[in-house]
PDB file of C-alpha atoms and ligand atoms in Angstrom:
ATOM      1  CA  UNK A 283     -28.436 -19.545   5.458  1.00 81.00           C
ATOM      2  CA  UNK A 284     -31.980 -19.991   6.253  1.00 91.00           C
ATOM      3  CA  UNK A 285     -32.228 -22.734   8.766  1.00 94.00           C
ATOM      4  CA  UNK A 286     -35.749 -23.733   8.977  1.00 97.00           C
ATOM      5  CA  UNK A 287     -38.051 -26.479   8.621  1.00 98.00           C
ATOM      6  CA  UNK A 288     -41.043 -24.372   7.572  1.00 98.00           C
ATOM      7  CA  UNK A 289     -41.847 -20.773   6.687  1.00 98.00           C
ATOM      8  CA  UNK A 290     -44.943 -19.870   8.803  1.00 98.00           C
ATOM      9  CA  UNK A 291     -44.493 -16.131   9.466  1.00 98.00           C
ATOM     10  CA  UNK A 292     -42.333 -13.045   8.981  1.00 98.00           C
ATOM     11  CA  UNK A 293     -42.797 -12.095  12.697  1.00 97.00           C
ATOM     12  CA  UNK A 294     -39.493 -13.975  13.450  1.00 97.00           C
ATOM     13  CA  UNK A 295     -37.682 -13.569  10.133  1.00 98.00           C
ATOM     14  CA  UNK A 296     -34.309 -12.022  10.461  1.00 98.00           C
ATOM     15  CA  UNK A 297     -32.972  -9.349   8.092  1.00 98.00           C
ATOM     16  CA  UNK A 298     -30.376 -11.780   6.914  1.00 98.00           C
ATOM     17  CA  UNK A 299     -33.131 -14.581   6.195  1.00 98.00           C
ATOM     18  CA  UNK A 300     -35.343 -11.884   4.373  1.00 98.00           C
ATOM     19  CA  UNK A 301     -32.549 -10.690   2.258  1.00 98.00           C
ATOM     20  CA  UNK A 302     -31.376 -14.311   1.664  1.00 98.00           C
ATOM     21  CA  UNK A 303     -34.922 -15.158   0.173  1.00 98.00           C
ATOM     22  CA  UNK A 304     -35.226 -11.880  -1.720  1.00 98.00           C
ATOM     23  CA  UNK A 305     -31.788 -12.191  -3.300  1.00 98.00           C
ATOM     24  CA  UNK A 306     -32.517 -15.739  -4.692  1.00 98.00           C
ATOM     25  CA  UNK A 307     -35.910 -14.421  -5.843  1.00 98.00           C
ATOM     26  CA  UNK A 308     -34.369 -11.703  -7.710  1.00 98.00           C
ATOM     27  CA  UNK A 309     -32.366 -14.310  -9.675  1.00 98.00           C
ATOM     28  CA  UNK A 310     -35.111 -16.606 -10.345  1.00 98.00           C
ATOM     29  CA  UNK A 311     -37.394 -13.878 -11.513  1.00 98.00           C
ATOM     30  CA  UNK A 312     -34.568 -12.850 -14.005  1.00 97.00           C
ATOM     31  CA  UNK A 313     -34.115 -16.540 -15.080  1.00 98.00           C
ATOM     32  CA  UNK A 314     -38.021 -16.949 -15.617  1.00 97.00           C
ATOM     33  CA  UNK A 315     -38.081 -13.563 -17.587  1.00 97.00           C
ATOM     34  CA  UNK A 316     -35.498 -15.288 -20.045  1.00 97.00           C
ATOM     35  CA  UNK A 317     -37.563 -18.159 -20.349  1.00 97.00           C
ATOM     36  CA  UNK A 318     -36.158 -20.509 -18.171  1.00 97.00           C
ATOM     37  CA  UNK A 319     -38.857 -22.547 -16.407  1.00 95.00           C
ATOM     38  CA  UNK A 320     -37.123 -26.162 -16.078  1.00 96.00           C
ATOM     39  CA  UNK A 321     -34.775 -26.309 -13.094  1.00 98.00           C
ATOM     40  CA  UNK A 322     -33.769 -29.271 -11.103  1.00 98.00           C
ATOM     41  CA  UNK A 323     -33.397 -28.008  -7.529  1.00 98.00           C
ATOM     42  CA  UNK A 324     -36.540 -30.041  -6.382  1.00 98.00           C
ATOM     43  CA  UNK A 325     -35.974 -32.970  -8.777  1.00 98.00           C
ATOM     44  CA  UNK A 326     -37.610 -35.975  -7.047  1.00 97.00           C
ATOM     45  CA  UNK A 327     -39.452 -34.020  -4.295  1.00 98.00           C
ATOM     46  CA  UNK A 328     -43.237 -33.902  -3.679  1.00 98.00           C
ATOM     47  CA  UNK A 329     -45.154 -30.475  -2.980  1.00 98.00           C
ATOM     48  CA  UNK A 330     -48.615 -30.651  -1.833  1.00 97.00           C
ATOM     49  CA  UNK A 331     -50.783 -27.527  -2.068  1.00 97.00           C
ATOM     50  CA  UNK A 332     -53.680 -27.590   0.601  1.00 96.00           C
ATOM     51  CA  UNK A 333     -56.264 -24.950   0.356  1.00 95.00           C
ATOM     52  CA  UNK A 334     -59.022 -24.445   2.778  1.00 94.00           C
ATOM     53  CA  UNK A 335     -60.155 -21.041   1.107  1.00 92.00           C
ATOM     54  CA  UNK A 336     -60.418 -19.528  -2.219  1.00 86.00           C
ATOM     55  CA  UNK A 337     -57.319 -18.256  -4.037  1.00 91.00           C
ATOM     56  CA  UNK A 338     -56.239 -17.690  -7.787  1.00 90.00           C
ATOM     57  CA  UNK A 339     -52.977 -16.078  -7.508  1.00 93.00           C
ATOM     58  CA  UNK A 340     -51.294 -17.792  -4.418  1.00 96.00           C
ATOM     59  CA  UNK A 341     -52.614 -21.247  -5.327  1.00 96.00           C
ATOM     60  CA  UNK A 342     -51.197 -21.209  -8.985  1.00 96.00           C
ATOM     61  CA  UNK A 343     -48.139 -19.378  -8.046  1.00 97.00           C
ATOM     62  CA  UNK A 344     -46.928 -21.933  -5.410  1.00 98.00           C
ATOM     63  CA  UNK A 345     -47.915 -24.633  -8.040  1.00 97.00           C
ATOM     64  CA  UNK A 346     -45.819 -23.097 -10.785  1.00 97.00           C
ATOM     65  CA  UNK A 347     -43.102 -22.206  -8.500  1.00 98.00           C
ATOM     66  CA  UNK A 348     -42.683 -26.088  -7.573  1.00 98.00           C
ATOM     67  CA  UNK A 349     -42.993 -27.149 -11.113  1.00 98.00           C
ATOM     68  CA  UNK A 350     -40.267 -24.662 -12.254  1.00 98.00           C
ATOM     69  CA  UNK A 351     -38.166 -26.218  -9.676  1.00 98.00           C
ATOM     70  CA  UNK A 352     -38.658 -29.656 -10.740  1.00 98.00           C
ATOM     71  CA  UNK A 353     -40.851 -31.106  -8.002  1.00 98.00           C
ATOM     72  CA  UNK A 354     -44.017 -33.110  -8.444  1.00 98.00           C
ATOM     73  CA  UNK A 355     -47.062 -31.171  -7.389  1.00 97.00           C
ATOM     74  CA  UNK A 356     -50.412 -32.455  -5.712  1.00 95.00           C
ATOM     75  CA  UNK A 357     -53.297 -30.192  -5.406  1.00 94.00           C
ATOM     76  CA  UNK A 358     -55.818 -30.601  -2.662  1.00 92.00           C
ATOM     77  CA  UNK A 359     -58.954 -28.286  -2.568  1.00 85.00           C
ATOM     78  CA  UNK A 360     -60.493 -28.946   0.952  1.00 81.00           C
ATOM     79  CA  UNK A 361     -64.257 -29.122  -0.536  1.00 76.00           C
ATOM     80  CA  UNK A 362     -62.956 -32.249  -2.564  1.00 74.00           C
ATOM     81  CA  UNK A 363     -61.146 -33.969   0.015  1.00 76.00           C
ATOM     82  CA  UNK A 364     -61.649 -36.041   3.019  1.00 78.00           C
ATOM     83  CA  UNK A 365     -61.765 -32.750   4.982  1.00 76.00           C
ATOM     84  CA  UNK A 366     -65.326 -32.395   3.698  1.00 71.00           C
ATOM     85  CA  UNK A 367     -65.930 -35.920   5.357  1.00 77.00           C
ATOM     86  CA  UNK A 368     -65.120 -34.440   8.649  1.00 75.00           C
ATOM     87  CA  UNK A 369     -61.162 -35.311   8.771  1.00 82.00           C
ATOM     88  CA  UNK A 370     -59.084 -33.154  11.182  1.00 89.00           C
ATOM     89  CA  UNK A 371     -56.153 -31.154  10.041  1.00 93.00           C
ATOM     90  CA  UNK A 372     -53.763 -33.104  11.943  1.00 92.00           C
ATOM     91  CA  UNK A 373     -55.072 -36.276  10.318  1.00 93.00           C
ATOM     92  CA  UNK A 374     -54.799 -34.814   7.006  1.00 93.00           C
ATOM     93  CA  UNK A 375     -51.279 -34.027   7.671  1.00 95.00           C
ATOM     94  CA  UNK A 376     -50.391 -37.687   8.939  1.00 94.00           C
ATOM     95  CA  UNK A 377     -51.728 -38.894   5.636  1.00 94.00           C
ATOM     96  CA  UNK A 378     -49.710 -36.472   3.651  1.00 95.00           C
ATOM     97  CA  UNK A 379     -46.641 -37.362   5.659  1.00 95.00           C
ATOM     98  CA  UNK A 380     -47.153 -40.958   5.156  1.00 95.00           C
ATOM     99  CA  UNK A 381     -46.996 -40.456   1.572  1.00 95.00           C
ATOM    100  CA  UNK A 382     -43.645 -39.082   2.084  1.00 95.00           C
ATOM    101  CA  UNK A 383     -44.506 -35.477   1.247  1.00 97.00           C
ATOM    102  CA  UNK A 384     -41.808 -33.250   1.154  1.00 98.00           C
ATOM    103  CA  UNK A 385     -43.448 -29.828   1.465  1.00 98.00           C
ATOM    104  CA  UNK A 386     -47.203 -28.620   2.283  1.00 98.00           C
ATOM    105  CA  UNK A 387     -48.234 -25.460   1.401  1.00 98.00           C
ATOM    106  CA  UNK A 388     -51.410 -24.548   3.347  1.00 97.00           C
ATOM    107  CA  UNK A 389     -54.010 -21.884   3.264  1.00 97.00           C
ATOM    108  CA  UNK A 390     -56.495 -22.035   6.152  1.00 95.00           C
ATOM    109  CA  UNK A 391     -59.342 -19.758   7.610  1.00 93.00           C
ATOM    110  CA  UNK A 392     -57.935 -20.222  11.178  1.00 93.00           C
ATOM    111  CA  UNK A 393     -55.156 -18.036  12.283  1.00 95.00           C
ATOM    112  CA  UNK A 394     -52.365 -20.588  13.551  1.00 96.00           C
ATOM    113  CA  UNK A 395     -53.450 -23.666  11.558  1.00 96.00           C
ATOM    114  CA  UNK A 396     -50.128 -23.793   9.657  1.00 97.00           C
ATOM    115  CA  UNK A 397     -48.418 -23.877  12.905  1.00 97.00           C
ATOM    116  CA  UNK A 398     -50.341 -26.952  14.142  1.00 96.00           C
ATOM    117  CA  UNK A 399     -49.782 -28.724  11.209  1.00 97.00           C
ATOM    118  CA  UNK A 400     -45.949 -27.929  11.182  1.00 98.00           C
ATOM    119  CA  UNK A 401     -45.639 -29.247  14.878  1.00 96.00           C
ATOM    120  CA  UNK A 402     -47.355 -32.555  13.468  1.00 95.00           C
ATOM    121  CA  UNK A 403     -45.637 -33.346  10.112  1.00 97.00           C
ATOM    122  CA  UNK A 404     -41.802 -34.173   9.023  1.00 97.00           C
ATOM    123  CA  UNK A 405     -42.803 -32.435   5.845  1.00 98.00           C
ATOM    124  CA  UNK A 406     -41.727 -28.570   5.811  1.00 98.00           C
ATOM    125  CA  UNK A 407     -44.897 -26.499   5.847  1.00 98.00           C
ATOM    126  CA  UNK A 408     -45.434 -23.009   4.100  1.00 98.00           C
ATOM    127  CA  UNK A 409     -47.901 -20.564   5.204  1.00 98.00           C
ATOM    128  CA  UNK A 410     -50.002 -19.361   2.097  1.00 98.00           C
ATOM    129  CA  UNK A 411     -52.238 -17.236   4.471  1.00 98.00           C
ATOM    130  CA  UNK A 412     -53.851 -18.347   7.912  1.00 97.00           C
ATOM    131  CA  UNK A 413     -57.205 -16.418   8.742  1.00 95.00           C
ATOM    132  CA  UNK A 414     -56.086 -12.903   9.812  1.00 95.00           C
ATOM    133  CA  UNK A 415     -52.745 -13.836  11.119  1.00 97.00           C
ATOM    134  CA  UNK A 416     -49.802 -13.746   8.465  1.00 98.00           C
ATOM    135  CA  UNK A 417     -48.986 -14.357   4.691  1.00 98.00           C
ATOM    136  CA  UNK A 418     -45.389 -14.354   4.596  1.00 98.00           C
ATOM    137  CA  UNK A 419     -44.784 -15.064   0.982  1.00 98.00           C
ATOM    138  CA  UNK A 420     -47.167 -12.247  -0.362  1.00 98.00           C
ATOM    139  CA  UNK A 421     -45.336  -9.729   1.854  1.00 98.00           C
ATOM    140  CA  UNK A 422     -41.990 -11.062   0.588  1.00 98.00           C
ATOM    141  CA  UNK A 423     -43.203 -10.597  -3.001  1.00 98.00           C
ATOM    142  CA  UNK A 424     -44.335  -7.158  -2.229  1.00 98.00           C
ATOM    143  CA  UNK A 425     -40.871  -6.460  -0.512  1.00 98.00           C
ATOM    144  CA  UNK A 426     -39.088  -8.008  -3.787  1.00 98.00           C
ATOM    145  CA  UNK A 427     -41.217  -5.501  -6.085  1.00 98.00           C
ATOM    146  CA  UNK A 428     -40.189  -2.677  -3.757  1.00 98.00           C
ATOM    147  CA  UNK A 429     -36.426  -3.510  -3.676  1.00 98.00           C
ATOM    148  CA  UNK A 430     -36.393  -3.755  -7.482  1.00 97.00           C
ATOM    149  CA  UNK A 431     -37.756  -0.444  -7.926  1.00 97.00           C
ATOM    150  CA  UNK A 432     -36.098   1.611  -5.265  1.00 98.00           C
ATOM    151  CA  UNK A 433     -32.746  -0.886  -4.659  1.00 98.00           C
ATOM    152  CA  UNK A 434     -33.186  -0.818  -0.918  1.00 98.00           C
ATOM    153  CA  UNK A 435     -36.092  -1.371   1.504  1.00 98.00           C
ATOM    154  CA  UNK A 436     -34.246   0.813   4.399  1.00 98.00           C
ATOM    155  CA  UNK A 437     -35.807   4.181   4.819  1.00 98.00           C
ATOM    156  CA  UNK A 438     -38.979   3.675   2.312  1.00 98.00           C
ATOM    157  CA  UNK A 439     -42.261   5.280   3.655  1.00 98.00           C
ATOM    158  CA  UNK A 440     -45.051   2.479   3.031  1.00 98.00           C
ATOM    159  CA  UNK A 441     -48.532   3.651   3.144  1.00 98.00           C
ATOM    160  CA  UNK A 442     -51.054   0.776   3.861  1.00 98.00           C
ATOM    161  CA  UNK A 443     -54.711   1.629   3.304  1.00 97.00           C
ATOM    162  CA  UNK A 444     -57.796  -0.783   3.379  1.00 92.00           C
ATOM    163  CA  UNK A 445     -58.907  -3.591   5.529  1.00 92.00           C
ATOM    164  CA  UNK A 446     -55.918  -3.773   7.884  1.00 95.00           C
ATOM    165  CA  UNK A 447     -58.132  -5.489  10.558  1.00 94.00           C
ATOM    166  CA  UNK A 448     -59.014  -8.737   8.731  1.00 92.00           C
ATOM    167  CA  UNK A 449     -55.748  -8.601   6.400  1.00 95.00           C
ATOM    168  CA  UNK A 450     -52.646 -11.153   7.001  1.00 97.00           C
ATOM    169  CA  UNK A 451     -50.997  -9.318   4.299  1.00 98.00           C
ATOM    170  CA  UNK A 452     -50.562  -5.981   6.322  1.00 98.00           C
ATOM    171  CA  UNK A 453     -49.333  -7.829   9.421  1.00 98.00           C
ATOM    172  CA  UNK A 454     -46.586  -9.957   7.219  1.00 98.00           C
ATOM    173  CA  UNK A 455     -45.719  -6.521   5.590  1.00 98.00           C
ATOM    174  CA  UNK A 456     -45.450  -4.882   8.958  1.00 98.00           C
ATOM    175  CA  UNK A 457     -43.211  -7.491  10.552  1.00 98.00           C
ATOM    176  CA  UNK A 458     -40.906  -7.859   7.413  1.00 98.00           C
ATOM    177  CA  UNK A 459     -40.442  -4.139   6.276  1.00 98.00           C
ATOM    178  CA  UNK A 460     -39.851  -3.082  10.042  1.00 98.00           C
ATOM    179  CA  UNK A 461     -37.093  -5.559  10.125  1.00 98.00           C
ATOM    180  CA  UNK A 462     -35.709  -4.078   6.911  1.00 98.00           C
ATOM    181  CA  UNK A 463     -35.770  -0.761   8.357  1.00 98.00           C
ATOM    182  CA  UNK A 464     -38.715   1.015   6.153  1.00 98.00           C
ATOM    183  CA  UNK A 465     -41.251   2.991   7.662  1.00 98.00           C
ATOM    184  CA  UNK A 466     -44.863   1.479   7.654  1.00 98.00           C
ATOM    185  CA  UNK A 467     -48.055   3.958   8.174  1.00 98.00           C
ATOM    186  CA  UNK A 468     -51.682   2.771   8.132  1.00 98.00           C
ATOM    187  CA  UNK A 469     -54.800   4.729   7.324  1.00 97.00           C
ATOM    188  CA  UNK A 470     -58.414   3.078   7.396  1.00 96.00           C
ATOM    189  CA  UNK A 471     -61.656   3.578   9.234  1.00 93.00           C
ATOM    190  CA  UNK A 472     -61.250   2.783  12.878  1.00 93.00           C
ATOM    191  CA  UNK A 473     -63.417  -0.226  12.797  1.00 91.00           C
ATOM    192  CA  UNK A 474     -60.757  -1.657  10.386  1.00 93.00           C
ATOM    193  CA  UNK A 475     -57.485  -1.221  12.463  1.00 95.00           C
ATOM    194  CA  UNK A 476     -56.650  -4.033  14.619  1.00 95.00           C
ATOM    195  CA  UNK A 477     -55.823  -3.144  18.438  1.00 95.00           C
ATOM    196  CA  UNK A 478     -52.202  -2.817  19.246  1.00 95.00           C
ATOM    197  CA  UNK A 479     -51.152  -2.724  15.601  1.00 97.00           C
ATOM    198  CA  UNK A 480     -49.206   0.680  16.617  1.00 97.00           C
ATOM    199  CA  UNK A 481     -47.371  -1.190  19.173  1.00 97.00           C
ATOM    200  CA  UNK A 482     -46.062  -3.558  16.721  1.00 96.00           C
ATOM    201  CA  UNK A 483     -44.466  -0.668  14.768  1.00 97.00           C
ATOM    202  CA  UNK A 484     -47.175   0.794  12.574  1.00 98.00           C
ATOM    203  CA  UNK A 485     -47.720   4.563  12.486  1.00 98.00           C
ATOM    204  CA  UNK A 486     -51.617   5.183  12.411  1.00 98.00           C
ATOM    205  CA  UNK A 487     -52.584   8.202  10.361  1.00 98.00           C
ATOM    206  CA  UNK A 488     -55.588  10.428  10.960  1.00 97.00           C
ATOM    207  CA  UNK A 489     -55.888  11.482   7.215  1.00 97.00           C
ATOM    208  CA  UNK A 490     -55.302  10.046   3.794  1.00 97.00           C
ATOM    209  CA  UNK A 491     -53.119  12.962   3.026  1.00 97.00           C
ATOM    210  CA  UNK A 492     -51.125  12.207   6.141  1.00 98.00           C
ATOM    211  CA  UNK A 493     -50.782   8.591   5.186  1.00 98.00           C
ATOM    212  CA  UNK A 494     -50.094   9.272   1.652  1.00 98.00           C
ATOM    213  CA  UNK A 495     -47.789  12.579   1.879  1.00 98.00           C
ATOM    214  CA  UNK A 496     -44.151  11.505   0.485  1.00 98.00           C
ATOM    215  CA  UNK A 497     -44.887   7.730   0.347  1.00 98.00           C
ATOM    216  CA  UNK A 498     -42.763   5.932  -1.752  1.00 98.00           C
ATOM    217  CA  UNK A 499     -45.338   2.655  -1.674  1.00 98.00           C
ATOM    218  CA  UNK A 500     -48.878   3.171  -1.713  1.00 98.00           C
ATOM    219  CA  UNK A 501     -50.548  -0.564  -0.952  1.00 98.00           C
ATOM    220  CA  UNK A 502     -54.348  -1.043  -1.277  1.00 96.00           C
ATOM    221  CA  UNK A 503     -55.821  -3.948   0.577  1.00 95.00           C
ATOM    222  CA  UNK A 504     -59.157  -5.521  -0.364  1.00 92.00           C
ATOM    223  CA  UNK A 505     -62.184  -5.033   1.983  1.00 88.00           C
ATOM    224  CA  UNK A 506     -62.684  -8.582   3.121  1.00 82.00           C
ATOM    225  CA  UNK A 507     -66.478  -8.918   3.109  1.00 75.00           C
ATOM    226  CA  UNK A 508     -66.130 -12.547   3.901  1.00 74.00           C
ATOM    227  CA  UNK A 509     -64.504 -11.754   7.154  1.00 71.00           C
ATOM    228  CA  UNK A 510     -66.926  -9.176   8.197  1.00 67.00           C
ATOM    229  CA  UNK A 511     -70.193 -10.034  10.367  1.00 62.00           C
ATOM    230  CA  UNK A 512     -71.803  -6.386  10.057  1.00 63.00           C
ATOM    231  CA  UNK A 513     -70.552  -3.618   8.093  1.00 71.00           C
ATOM    232  CA  UNK A 514     -67.609  -1.784   9.527  1.00 77.00           C
ATOM    233  CA  UNK A 515     -68.602   1.234   7.615  1.00 79.00           C
ATOM    234  CA  UNK A 516     -71.788   2.774   6.016  1.00 78.00           C
ATOM    235  CA  UNK A 517     -71.276   1.779   2.393  1.00 83.00           C
ATOM    236  CA  UNK A 518     -68.703   0.480  -0.241  1.00 85.00           C
ATOM    237  CA  UNK A 519     -69.300   4.065  -2.108  1.00 87.00           C
ATOM    238  CA  UNK A 520     -68.543   5.860   1.111  1.00 87.00           C
ATOM    239  CA  UNK A 521     -65.561   3.858   1.990  1.00 88.00           C
ATOM    240  CA  UNK A 522     -64.220   4.406  -1.506  1.00 92.00           C
ATOM    241  CA  UNK A 523     -64.795   8.158  -1.305  1.00 91.00           C
ATOM    242  CA  UNK A 524     -63.139   8.446   2.227  1.00 91.00           C
ATOM    243  CA  UNK A 525     -60.461   5.827   2.069  1.00 92.00           C
ATOM    244  CA  UNK A 526     -59.759   4.730  -1.254  1.00 95.00           C
ATOM    245  CA  UNK A 527     -56.959   5.709  -3.326  1.00 97.00           C
ATOM    246  CA  UNK A 528     -57.906   7.766  -6.669  1.00 96.00           C
ATOM    247  CA  UNK A 529     -55.263   9.601  -9.032  1.00 97.00           C
ATOM    248  CA  UNK A 530     -55.878  12.763  -6.940  1.00 96.00           C
ATOM    249  CA  UNK A 531     -54.541  11.241  -3.734  1.00 97.00           C
ATOM    250  CA  UNK A 532     -51.906   9.420  -5.389  1.00 97.00           C
ATOM    251  CA  UNK A 533     -50.471  12.673  -6.167  1.00 97.00           C
ATOM    252  CA  UNK A 534     -49.825  13.427  -2.404  1.00 98.00           C
ATOM    253  CA  UNK A 535     -47.253  10.472  -2.891  1.00 98.00           C
ATOM    254  CA  UNK A 536     -43.778  10.976  -4.220  1.00 98.00           C
ATOM    255  CA  UNK A 537     -43.633  11.583  -8.001  1.00 97.00           C
ATOM    256  CA  UNK A 538     -41.887   7.988  -8.383  1.00 97.00           C
ATOM    257  CA  UNK A 539     -44.230   6.028  -5.907  1.00 98.00           C
ATOM    258  CA  UNK A 540     -45.324   2.876  -6.733  1.00 98.00           C
ATOM    259  CA  UNK A 541     -48.825   1.235  -6.353  1.00 98.00           C
ATOM    260  CA  UNK A 542     -49.375  -2.433  -4.941  1.00 98.00           C
ATOM    261  CA  UNK A 543     -52.374  -4.357  -4.268  1.00 97.00           C
ATOM    262  CA  UNK A 544     -52.144  -8.165  -3.239  1.00 96.00           C
ATOM    263  CA  UNK A 545     -55.361  -8.682  -5.428  1.00 92.00           C
ATOM    264  CA  UNK A 546     -58.200  -9.659  -5.776  1.00 92.00           C
ATOM    265  CA  UNK A 547     -58.949  -6.257  -5.943  1.00 92.00           C
ATOM    266  CA  UNK A 548     -62.643  -4.714  -5.654  1.00 91.00           C
ATOM    267  CA  UNK A 549     -62.273  -2.274  -8.498  1.00 93.00           C
ATOM    268  CA  UNK A 550     -63.263   1.360  -7.543  1.00 94.00           C
ATOM    269  CA  UNK A 551     -63.344   0.583  -3.941  1.00 92.00           C
ATOM    270  CA  UNK A 552     -59.783   0.330  -2.510  1.00 93.00           C
ATOM    271  CA  UNK A 553     -58.427   1.837  -5.649  1.00 96.00           C
ATOM    272  CA  UNK A 554     -59.869   3.419  -8.741  1.00 97.00           C
ATOM    273  CA  UNK A 555     -59.423   1.843 -12.018  1.00 96.00           C
ATOM    274  CA  UNK A 556     -57.052   4.751 -13.041  1.00 97.00           C
ATOM    275  CA  UNK A 557     -54.960   3.993  -9.969  1.00 97.00           C
ATOM    276  CA  UNK A 558     -55.160   0.215 -10.693  1.00 97.00           C
ATOM    277  CA  UNK A 559     -54.017   0.638 -14.302  1.00 95.00           C
ATOM    278  CA  UNK A 560     -51.601   3.532 -13.883  1.00 96.00           C
ATOM    279  CA  UNK A 561     -48.087   3.329 -15.161  1.00 96.00           C
ATOM    280  CA  UNK A 562     -46.967   3.395 -11.583  1.00 97.00           C
ATOM    281  CA  UNK A 563     -48.951   0.390 -10.811  1.00 98.00           C
ATOM    282  CA  UNK A 564     -46.940  -2.678 -10.158  1.00 97.00           C
ATOM    283  CA  UNK A 565     -50.015  -4.807  -9.216  1.00 96.00           C
ATOM    284  CA  UNK A 566     -49.273  -7.176 -12.508  1.00 92.00           C
ATOM    285  CA  UNK A 567     -45.522  -7.391 -11.878  1.00 92.00           C
ATOM    286  CA  UNK A 568     -46.389  -8.606  -8.342  1.00 94.00           C
ATOM    287  CA  UNK A 569     -47.730 -11.581  -9.649  1.00 94.00           C
ATOM    288  CA  UNK A 570     -44.353 -12.817 -11.278  1.00 96.00           C
ATOM    289  CA  UNK A 571     -42.443 -11.869  -8.197  1.00 97.00           C
ATOM    290  CA  UNK A 572     -44.923 -14.267  -6.302  1.00 98.00           C
ATOM    291  CA  UNK A 573     -43.638 -17.150  -8.398  1.00 98.00           C
ATOM    292  CA  UNK A 574     -40.132 -16.183  -7.870  1.00 98.00           C
ATOM    293  CA  UNK A 575     -40.250 -15.547  -3.999  1.00 98.00           C
ATOM    294  CA  UNK A 576     -42.181 -18.948  -3.636  1.00 98.00           C
ATOM    295  CA  UNK A 577     -39.452 -20.653  -5.754  1.00 98.00           C
ATOM    296  CA  UNK A 578     -36.753 -19.017  -3.520  1.00 98.00           C
ATOM    297  CA  UNK A 579     -38.589 -20.242  -0.235  1.00 98.00           C
ATOM    298  CA  UNK A 580     -38.860 -23.774  -1.447  1.00 98.00           C
ATOM    299  CA  UNK A 581     -35.422 -23.952  -2.609  1.00 98.00           C
ATOM    300  CA  UNK A 582     -33.880 -22.715   0.660  1.00 98.00           C
ATOM    301  CA  UNK A 583     -36.115 -24.826   3.043  1.00 98.00           C
ATOM    302  CA  UNK A 584     -35.100 -27.691   0.568  1.00 98.00           C
ATOM    303  CA  UNK A 585     -31.493 -26.908   1.084  1.00 98.00           C
ATOM    304  CA  UNK A 586     -31.863 -26.700   4.736  1.00 97.00           C
ATOM    305  CA  UNK A 587     -33.545 -30.289   5.132  1.00 96.00           C
TER     306      UNK A 587
HETATM  307  C1  LIG B 686     -54.640 -11.909  -0.215  1.00 81.59           C
HETATM  308  C2  LIG B 686     -54.948 -12.941   0.872  1.00 81.59           C
HETATM  309  O1  LIG B 686     -55.713 -14.183   0.707  1.00 81.59           O
HETATM  310  O2  LIG B 686     -54.791 -12.846   2.011  1.00 81.59           O
HETATM  311  N1  LIG B 686     -54.704 -12.142  -1.385  1.00 81.59           N
HETATM  312  C3  LIG B 686     -53.451 -13.008  -1.838  1.00 81.59           C
HETATM  313  O3  LIG B 686     -53.001 -13.932  -1.508  1.00 81.59           O
HETATM  314  N2  LIG B 686     -53.138 -12.680  -3.204  1.00 81.59           N
HETATM  315  C4  LIG B 686     -55.545 -10.633   0.009  1.00 81.59           C
HETATM  316  C5  LIG B 686     -57.041 -10.844  -0.027  1.00 81.59           C
HETATM  317  O4  LIG B 686     -57.506 -12.039  -0.102  1.00 81.59           O
HETATM  318  O5  LIG B 686     -57.573  -9.947  -0.119  1.00 81.59           O
END
């Protein structure tokens, strides 16, 4: 049983905890597919979604997840709140606590911000992406999509290509997938590989072919131009040619390999349109997995309160 107040990262999540979340998410995903969108597990609870960074998928899916579970949801966009008047994160948290919020879902450009908030508030805190650190529910939804396709995560070869350095998705996937017994290989320009990632268990590849060869999962990551001061590579065109995945590169992977991307995608940069819209692409299905995983996380954290 998940016994946590908060879900901040997968760095310390056990195999049992991940399995419990994925099992429940799978059940919720099937229930949503059958049209069941009104459940009462979080009746009378309040979930506040507090985003200091842009988002489409993550914000809407957390809100949907909370609503499907019967909670009341409140949406705070930092630019429209007292944050714009200079209020600190801790003071914002105290205000939300005083209003008896049960959960706060936070996205913040600074790594560690959700940890600071979690220490300060009584509400359960869910990290929806903190800077370049972690994005646990994204990795969980990626793992759910992989598990549904292959039955198990153990022994899968997952190739992650793209802007790994600035990616919280890559880090959460690395932690979660290693815990579940998968192999994680990475390929990107050296300027986009964070120092020490190999010591955390990633295998760094010297070529696109080496990364994709025999892969079960091909995961593209967005080039995060907003987190880059100067260019880490000469041009987007050169990046696409050398590090992007097109159909010819996809052919190195196993015949039944699937393509994932957390979105938003820079079409033609990380992945060509042919790969994004390929029959083996699960990019759209990942979105529903996202709602289901966030429902599972909210329900299990609520059960633990
Ligand atoms: C990712 C994020 O925000 O970290 N997107 C997402 O949550 N779906 C990846 C990205 O922004 O590139």
